[in-house]
């Protein structure tokens, strides 16, 4: 089942997202060992075929976590009064439309304030009073609320949980998830108690186990249940090496076709209006992808620094632009202290510096060329992420305390 947010190659719920969308790769050891990009291939050795697999032993810089104990989760909660549930169900058809109209009015006022008075304050959160559905009892849940039977609650919760899990795994495929010390990533889902009251957190965890997920402690929040799944790092990175011949134009790793040059000044002027409106419309939206702007918004803009490179199509101009952005991101990352990495620092003091170059940075140069430039400074593809040159390059470099 898909939710319209998965990218090609992302598996649905219950299965690990596809690990190798671009084919196998000649990658060397993980970045904790010697940097294979900084060492040119000796002339007497034959060049490896692009995208061919060379199995490498994978060092373990961190102690590997053992099996996680099953969390002790609370059971079903007391049933709500039937009369209150029926009264809420009847009245919601009156107050819900009024609530929505009021929200539209508030949004119009904030939009006018932002345009005419340079209002810079924070708007209402989408997790707060904007969500009228928090007090809405859908007809599908009414039966479960009235009967209180676990089987009715399970029939209601299962499709809701299925959609949440599919969205979370699509988020992982887009680069989301919490990094772990073993380079895996943990994705999580939370359900409010109103969605599973008669089933209990234990029942929700039991349903989640069918999809490969498990329950986890939700801390001090007794009104939610938290579900997690740890997805291992890719076994092999399907990507060319910097020593490989340049990728062909139009391929995922090669230069992308440039936009019509006379149209770029028009885009540059229109984005003065487009970018603020886009930002305002998405300011309160819960993004389903961690780099939502780079995947959708940035495709229709041209930055002032990239304008010359894209307008001329010059390789030298694109190289200068990539180096400029790489230097900016590296300076920002190297400014972080080792203590800020917390649990991601190995016992011997080794940790990974991580940066990200977006598609708009290397559009005309190609992801492979950007990878070659980054390799000059010791940056390699991050082994915790599946390479996605059509959208961004996630790079890493080992460092020590």
Short mmCIF file of C-alpha atoms in Angstrom, two decimals:
data_model
loop_
_atom_site.label_atom_id
_atom_site.label_comp_id
_atom_site.label_asym_id
_atom_site.label_seq_id
_atom_site.Cartn_x
_atom_site.Cartn_y
_atom_site.Cartn_z
CA UNK A 1 0.00 0.00 0.00
CA UNK A 2 1.32 3.45 -0.82
CA UNK A 3 0.33 6.81 0.55
CA UNK A 4 1.42 8.93 -2.41
CA UNK A 5 4.61 10.01 -0.64
CA UNK A 6 6.95 7.13 -1.30
CA UNK A 7 9.70 7.67 -3.81
CA UNK A 8 10.60 4.98 -6.34
CA UNK A 9 12.39 2.12 -4.66
CA UNK A 10 10.82 2.58 -1.22
CA UNK A 11 9.14 -0.50 0.12
CA UNK A 12 5.81 -0.28 1.86
CA UNK A 13 5.08 -1.16 5.47
CA UNK A 14 6.54 -4.33 6.86
CA UNK A 15 9.55 -4.45 4.54
CA UNK A 16 12.95 -2.80 4.50
CA UNK A 17 13.11 -0.01 1.89
CA UNK A 18 15.08 -0.96 -1.20
CA UNK A 19 18.73 -0.58 -0.37
CA UNK A 20 20.34 -0.24 -3.78
CA UNK A 21 18.35 1.74 -6.37
CA UNK A 22 21.38 2.49 -8.58
CA UNK A 23 23.08 -0.90 -8.67
CA UNK A 24 26.13 -2.20 -6.78
CA UNK A 25 29.26 -0.17 -6.17
CA UNK A 26 33.05 -0.41 -5.82
CA UNK A 27 33.03 1.26 -2.43
CA UNK A 28 35.89 0.67 -0.07
CA UNK A 29 35.73 0.43 3.73
CA UNK A 30 33.58 2.65 5.86
CA UNK A 31 34.87 6.15 6.50
CA UNK A 32 36.25 5.07 9.85
CA UNK A 33 39.07 3.39 7.97
CA UNK A 34 41.35 4.88 5.28
CA UNK A 35 39.62 7.14 2.82
CA UNK A 36 39.42 5.28 -0.52
CA UNK A 37 38.69 8.53 -2.36
CA UNK A 38 41.84 10.27 -1.18
CA UNK A 39 44.08 7.47 -2.48
CA UNK A 40 44.33 7.22 -6.28
CA UNK A 41 44.27 3.75 -7.83
CA UNK A 42 47.85 2.60 -8.69
CA UNK A 43 48.49 2.62 -12.46
CA UNK A 44 49.42 -1.08 -12.57
CA UNK A 45 46.04 -2.11 -11.17
CA UNK A 46 43.09 -2.35 -13.57
CA UNK A 47 40.33 0.15 -12.98
CA UNK A 48 37.22 -1.46 -11.44
CA UNK A 49 34.15 -1.47 -13.59
CA UNK A 50 31.72 1.29 -12.60
CA UNK A 51 29.02 0.15 -10.20
CA UNK A 52 30.70 -3.27 -9.67
CA UNK A 53 30.63 -4.79 -6.20
CA UNK A 54 33.86 -5.21 -4.25
CA UNK A 55 33.02 -6.87 -0.91
CA UNK A 56 34.82 -5.17 1.94
CA UNK A 57 35.04 -6.07 5.63
CA UNK A 58 33.04 -3.58 7.63
CA UNK A 59 34.76 -2.44 10.82
CA UNK A 60 32.68 -1.99 13.96
CA UNK A 61 33.71 1.34 15.53
CA UNK A 62 30.97 1.11 18.14
CA UNK A 63 29.87 -1.75 20.39
CA UNK A 64 26.89 -3.36 18.70
CA UNK A 65 23.60 -3.05 20.59
CA UNK A 66 22.08 -6.25 21.90
CA UNK A 67 18.46 -7.28 21.54
CA UNK A 68 16.06 -4.69 22.87
CA UNK A 69 13.83 -5.84 25.75
CA UNK A 70 10.12 -5.74 25.11
CA UNK A 71 8.63 -2.57 26.57
CA UNK A 72 5.97 -2.87 29.25
CA UNK A 73 2.99 -0.91 27.92
CA UNK A 74 -0.33 -0.06 29.58
CA UNK A 75 -3.52 -1.91 28.77
CA UNK A 76 -6.97 -0.64 27.75
CA UNK A 77 -8.34 2.53 29.32
CA UNK A 78 -11.82 2.88 30.84
CA UNK A 79 -14.67 3.36 28.38
CA UNK A 80 -16.14 6.81 27.89
CA UNK A 81 -19.76 7.44 28.78
CA UNK A 82 -22.01 6.48 25.86
CA UNK A 83 -24.23 9.54 26.26
CA UNK A 84 -21.23 11.87 26.12
CA UNK A 85 -19.90 10.12 23.02
CA UNK A 86 -23.27 10.37 21.23
CA UNK A 87 -23.66 14.04 22.21
CA UNK A 88 -20.16 14.84 20.92
CA UNK A 89 -20.85 12.97 17.68
CA UNK A 90 -24.04 14.98 17.04
CA UNK A 91 -22.71 18.41 18.02
CA UNK A 92 -19.45 18.07 16.07
CA UNK A 93 -21.32 18.49 12.79
CA UNK A 94 -22.24 21.98 13.99
CA UNK A 95 -19.08 23.23 15.67
CA UNK A 96 -16.55 21.64 13.28
CA UNK A 97 -17.56 23.76 10.23
CA UNK A 98 -17.61 26.89 12.39
CA UNK A 99 -14.18 26.00 13.73
CA UNK A 100 -12.81 25.60 10.21
CA UNK A 101 -14.28 28.94 9.09
CA UNK A 102 -12.66 30.61 12.07
CA UNK A 103 -9.30 29.08 11.14
CA UNK A 104 -9.65 30.35 7.58
CA UNK A 105 -10.29 33.84 8.96
CA UNK A 106 -7.23 33.65 11.22
CA UNK A 107 -5.07 32.48 8.32
CA UNK A 108 -6.32 35.39 6.17
CA UNK A 109 -5.48 37.87 8.93
CA UNK A 110 -1.99 36.44 9.39
CA UNK A 111 -1.39 36.44 5.63
CA UNK A 112 -2.42 40.09 5.39
CA UNK A 113 -0.22 40.97 8.37
CA UNK A 114 2.76 39.22 6.79
CA UNK A 115 2.29 41.04 3.48
CA UNK A 116 1.39 44.56 4.60
CA UNK A 117 3.04 44.97 8.00
CA UNK A 118 6.07 42.63 7.84
CA UNK A 119 4.70 40.51 10.65
CA UNK A 120 7.47 38.23 11.81
CA UNK A 121 5.91 36.46 14.78
CA UNK A 122 5.19 32.78 15.03
CA UNK A 123 1.86 31.49 13.84
CA UNK A 124 -0.25 28.81 15.49
CA UNK A 125 1.20 25.34 15.51
CA UNK A 126 -0.29 22.65 13.30
CA UNK A 127 0.00 20.30 16.28
CA UNK A 128 -2.16 22.53 18.44
CA UNK A 129 -5.56 24.14 18.05
CA UNK A 130 -5.39 24.11 14.22
CA UNK A 131 -6.29 20.42 14.26
CA UNK A 132 -10.01 20.27 14.77
CA UNK A 133 -9.93 16.52 14.20
CA UNK A 134 -8.57 16.04 17.71
CA UNK A 135 -12.07 16.53 19.07
CA UNK A 136 -13.82 14.89 16.11
CA UNK A 137 -15.29 11.39 16.40
CA UNK A 138 -15.38 9.83 12.90
CA UNK A 139 -18.23 7.42 12.16
CA UNK A 140 -15.72 4.57 11.88
CA UNK A 141 -14.68 5.11 15.51
CA UNK A 142 -18.18 5.63 16.85
CA UNK A 143 -18.96 1.91 16.98
CA UNK A 144 -15.74 1.16 18.87
CA UNK A 145 -16.44 3.98 21.35
CA UNK A 146 -19.98 2.74 21.99
CA UNK A 147 -19.27 -0.99 22.29
CA UNK A 148 -15.82 -0.82 23.88
CA UNK A 149 -14.97 -4.23 22.46
CA UNK A 150 -11.25 -4.77 21.66
CA UNK A 151 -12.08 -6.36 18.29
CA UNK A 152 -13.98 -3.21 17.22
CA UNK A 153 -11.08 -1.02 18.30
CA UNK A 154 -8.62 -3.25 16.44
CA UNK A 155 -10.74 -3.03 13.30
CA UNK A 156 -10.58 0.78 13.55
CA UNK A 157 -6.92 1.15 14.58
CA UNK A 158 -5.36 -1.24 12.05
CA UNK A 159 -5.86 0.89 8.89
CA UNK A 160 -4.84 4.03 10.78
CA UNK A 161 -1.66 2.36 11.95
CA UNK A 162 -0.99 0.96 8.48
CA UNK A 163 -1.06 4.46 6.98
CA UNK A 164 1.19 5.90 9.69
CA UNK A 165 3.74 3.12 9.23
CA UNK A 166 3.75 3.52 5.44
CA UNK A 167 4.35 7.27 5.81
CA UNK A 168 7.17 6.71 8.35
CA UNK A 169 8.94 4.22 6.09
CA UNK A 170 8.58 6.60 3.15
CA UNK A 171 10.17 9.24 5.38
CA UNK A 172 13.06 6.86 6.03
CA UNK A 173 13.50 6.29 2.30
CA UNK A 174 13.71 10.07 1.88
CA UNK A 175 16.58 10.26 4.39
CA UNK A 176 14.65 10.63 7.65
CA UNK A 177 15.04 8.69 10.86
CA UNK A 178 17.20 8.97 13.95
CA UNK A 179 20.79 7.83 13.42
CA UNK A 180 22.12 5.12 15.72
CA UNK A 181 25.66 4.27 16.74
CA UNK A 182 25.79 1.29 14.38
CA UNK A 183 24.84 3.51 11.38
CA UNK A 184 21.29 2.18 11.33
CA UNK A 185 18.35 4.58 11.56
CA UNK A 186 15.35 4.40 13.80
CA UNK A 187 11.94 5.52 12.57
CA UNK A 188 9.05 6.02 14.93
CA UNK A 189 5.30 6.52 14.95
CA UNK A 190 3.08 7.88 17.71
CA UNK A 191 -0.64 7.41 18.20
CA UNK A 192 -2.82 9.48 20.52
CA UNK A 193 -4.84 7.64 23.10
CA UNK A 194 -8.14 8.65 21.50
CA UNK A 195 -7.29 6.31 18.60
CA UNK A 196 -6.81 3.16 20.69
CA UNK A 197 -8.53 3.75 24.05
CA UNK A 198 -10.34 0.42 24.17
CA UNK A 199 -7.38 -1.56 22.82
CA UNK A 200 -4.57 -0.23 24.97
CA UNK A 201 -0.96 0.44 24.07
CA UNK A 202 -0.23 -3.28 24.37
CA UNK A 203 -2.82 -4.05 21.70
CA UNK A 204 -1.41 -1.41 19.37
CA UNK A 205 2.10 -2.83 19.80
CA UNK A 206 0.76 -6.30 19.03
CA UNK A 207 -0.70 -5.03 15.73
CA UNK A 208 2.53 -3.18 14.90
CA UNK A 209 4.54 -6.39 15.28
CA UNK A 210 2.77 -7.74 12.20
CA UNK A 211 4.53 -5.01 10.20
CA UNK A 212 7.97 -5.48 11.78
CA UNK A 213 7.59 -2.70 14.37
CA UNK A 214 7.59 -2.84 18.15
CA UNK A 215 6.33 -0.78 21.05
CA UNK A 216 8.65 1.56 22.93
CA UNK A 217 8.32 3.54 26.15
CA UNK A 218 6.73 6.94 25.52
CA UNK A 219 8.39 8.61 28.50
CA UNK A 220 6.10 10.57 30.77
CA UNK A 221 3.40 10.98 28.10
CA UNK A 222 0.71 8.47 29.07
CA UNK A 223 -1.63 9.83 26.39
CA UNK A 224 0.40 8.35 23.52
CA UNK A 225 1.89 5.10 22.39
CA UNK A 226 5.23 5.09 20.59
CA UNK A 227 6.21 2.50 18.01
CA UNK A 228 9.69 2.12 16.54
CA UNK A 229 11.53 0.19 13.88
CA UNK A 230 15.29 0.12 13.40
CA UNK A 231 16.34 -0.24 9.75
CA UNK A 232 19.99 -1.25 9.18
CA UNK A 233 22.40 0.79 7.09
CA UNK A 234 22.69 -0.13 3.39
CA UNK A 235 24.86 -3.20 2.86
CA UNK A 236 26.42 -1.65 -0.27
CA UNK A 237 26.41 1.85 -1.70
CA UNK A 238 25.56 1.92 -5.40
CA UNK A 239 27.67 4.82 -6.59
CA UNK A 240 30.67 5.52 -8.81
CA UNK A 241 34.10 6.17 -7.35
CA UNK A 242 35.81 9.53 -7.88
CA UNK A 243 38.46 7.65 -9.87
CA UNK A 244 35.83 6.43 -12.35
CA UNK A 245 35.29 8.20 -15.68
CA UNK A 246 32.85 11.13 -15.53
CA UNK A 247 29.19 10.11 -15.50
CA UNK A 248 27.30 10.67 -18.74
CA UNK A 249 25.03 13.74 -18.96
CA UNK A 250 21.41 13.00 -18.12
CA UNK A 251 22.20 9.96 -15.94
CA UNK A 252 21.51 10.14 -12.18
CA UNK A 253 25.18 10.87 -11.43
CA UNK A 254 25.87 13.02 -14.48
CA UNK A 255 25.15 16.68 -15.31
CA UNK A 256 21.46 17.46 -15.65
CA UNK A 257 20.04 19.39 -18.62
CA UNK A 258 20.18 23.12 -18.02
CA UNK A 259 17.08 25.26 -18.04
CA UNK A 260 16.43 27.64 -20.93
CA UNK A 261 18.89 30.48 -20.27
CA UNK A 262 16.62 33.44 -21.24
CA UNK A 263 13.99 32.07 -18.85
CA UNK A 264 16.31 32.23 -15.83
CA UNK A 265 16.02 36.02 -15.29
CA UNK A 266 12.23 35.65 -15.32
CA UNK A 267 12.42 32.83 -12.76
CA UNK A 268 14.82 34.92 -10.68
CA UNK A 269 12.33 37.81 -10.53
CA UNK A 270 9.22 35.68 -9.98
CA UNK A 271 10.79 33.82 -7.09
CA UNK A 272 10.87 37.08 -5.11
CA UNK A 273 7.10 36.56 -4.75
CA UNK A 274 7.02 32.78 -5.01
CA UNK A 275 9.47 31.93 -2.24
CA UNK A 276 7.82 33.96 0.58
CA UNK A 277 4.36 32.68 -0.35
CA UNK A 278 5.64 29.11 -0.51
CA UNK A 279 7.31 29.48 2.87
CA UNK A 280 4.18 30.97 4.42
CA UNK A 281 1.93 28.21 3.07
CA UNK A 282 4.22 25.45 4.37
CA UNK A 283 5.24 27.10 7.64
CA UNK A 284 2.61 25.25 9.69
CA UNK A 285 2.55 22.05 7.66
CA UNK A 286 4.06 18.90 9.10
CA UNK A 287 6.55 17.93 6.42
CA UNK A 288 6.51 14.29 5.40
CA UNK A 289 10.02 14.54 3.95
CA UNK A 290 13.05 15.86 5.84
CA UNK A 291 14.25 18.00 2.90
CA UNK A 292 10.86 19.08 1.58
CA UNK A 293 12.07 22.44 0.24
CA UNK A 294 15.06 21.02 -1.60
CA UNK A 295 12.93 18.32 -3.24
CA UNK A 296 10.08 20.55 -4.36
CA UNK A 297 10.56 24.27 -3.78
CA UNK A 298 14.17 24.64 -4.90
CA UNK A 299 13.47 22.99 -8.23
CA UNK A 300 11.64 26.13 -9.35
CA UNK A 301 14.14 28.71 -8.12
CA UNK A 302 17.62 29.87 -9.03
CA UNK A 303 19.90 31.20 -6.34
CA UNK A 304 21.92 34.37 -6.91
CA UNK A 305 25.18 32.44 -6.50
CA UNK A 306 24.13 29.71 -8.91
CA UNK A 307 22.69 32.14 -11.47
CA UNK A 308 25.93 32.71 -13.34
CA UNK A 309 26.83 29.01 -13.41
CA UNK A 310 23.41 28.00 -14.67
CA UNK A 311 23.09 30.89 -17.12
CA UNK A 312 26.46 30.22 -18.77
CA UNK A 313 26.53 26.45 -18.32
CA UNK A 314 30.28 26.72 -17.73
CA UNK A 315 31.88 23.75 -15.98
CA UNK A 316 34.39 26.06 -14.28
CA UNK A 317 31.54 28.22 -12.95
CA UNK A 318 29.72 25.15 -11.61
CA UNK A 319 32.93 23.89 -9.97
CA UNK A 320 33.40 27.26 -8.24
CA UNK A 321 29.80 27.16 -7.06
CA UNK A 322 30.11 23.61 -5.69
CA UNK A 323 33.37 24.48 -3.91
CA UNK A 324 31.82 27.61 -2.40
CA UNK A 325 28.80 25.74 -1.01
CA UNK A 326 30.98 22.84 0.15
CA UNK A 327 33.25 25.23 2.03
CA UNK A 328 30.26 26.91 3.66
CA UNK A 329 28.68 23.63 4.80
CA UNK A 330 32.02 22.18 5.95
CA UNK A 331 32.87 25.30 7.96
CA UNK A 332 29.49 25.17 9.66
CA UNK A 333 29.84 21.45 10.48
CA UNK A 334 33.46 21.70 11.66
CA UNK A 335 32.38 24.46 14.02
CA UNK A 336 30.40 21.95 16.08
CA UNK A 337 32.09 20.50 19.14
CA UNK A 338 32.54 16.76 19.55
CA UNK A 339 30.32 16.83 22.64
CA UNK A 340 27.38 17.96 20.51
CA UNK A 341 27.36 14.53 18.83
CA UNK A 342 26.48 12.90 22.14
CA UNK A 343 25.69 9.21 21.80
CA UNK A 344 27.15 9.06 18.25
CA UNK A 345 30.74 9.32 19.51
CA UNK A 346 32.59 5.99 19.74
CA UNK A 347 34.45 4.99 22.94
CA UNK A 348 37.76 5.82 21.24
CA UNK A 349 36.53 9.34 20.42
CA UNK A 350 35.76 8.68 16.73
CA UNK A 351 32.68 10.26 15.21
CA UNK A 352 31.39 11.30 11.81
CA UNK A 353 31.05 14.85 10.56
CA UNK A 354 28.03 15.01 8.23
CA UNK A 355 27.04 17.54 5.57
CA UNK A 356 24.55 17.56 2.70
CA UNK A 357 24.79 19.06 -0.78
CA UNK A 358 21.46 19.62 -2.50
CA UNK A 359 20.64 19.12 -6.16
CA UNK A 360 20.46 22.85 -6.81
CA UNK A 361 24.15 23.08 -5.85
CA UNK A 362 25.44 20.65 -8.49
CA UNK A 363 22.65 20.56 -11.09
CA UNK A 364 24.85 21.45 -14.07
CA UNK A 365 28.04 19.84 -12.75
CA UNK A 366 26.55 16.48 -11.87
CA UNK A 367 26.52 14.53 -8.63
CA UNK A 368 29.65 12.60 -9.64
CA UNK A 369 31.61 15.81 -10.18
CA UNK A 370 30.45 17.14 -6.81
CA UNK A 371 31.55 13.86 -5.23
CA UNK A 372 35.01 14.23 -6.80
CA UNK A 373 35.36 17.78 -5.47
CA UNK A 374 34.24 16.70 -2.00
CA UNK A 375 36.70 13.77 -2.07
CA UNK A 376 39.59 16.24 -2.40
CA UNK A 377 38.77 17.35 1.14
CA UNK A 378 38.22 13.85 2.51
CA UNK A 379 34.41 13.73 2.29
CA UNK A 380 32.80 10.45 1.22
CA UNK A 381 29.24 9.26 0.80
CA UNK A 382 27.58 8.67 4.14
CA UNK A 383 27.21 4.88 4.63
CA UNK A 384 24.03 5.37 6.67
CA UNK A 385 22.03 6.58 3.65
CA UNK A 386 21.17 5.10 0.28
CA UNK A 387 22.74 7.38 -2.38
CA UNK A 388 20.13 9.67 -3.94
CA UNK A 389 21.95 11.87 -6.48
CA UNK A 390 18.69 13.04 -8.06
CA UNK A 391 17.96 15.03 -4.89
CA UNK A 392 21.01 15.40 -2.67
CA UNK A 393 24.42 14.08 -1.65
CA UNK A 394 24.89 13.11 1.98
CA UNK A 395 28.58 13.21 2.85
CA UNK A 396 30.60 12.35 5.91
CA UNK A 397 34.17 12.60 7.16
CA UNK A 398 35.68 10.88 10.24
CA UNK A 399 36.96 13.04 13.07
CA UNK A 400 38.30 12.51 16.59
CA UNK A 401 37.95 14.28 19.89
#
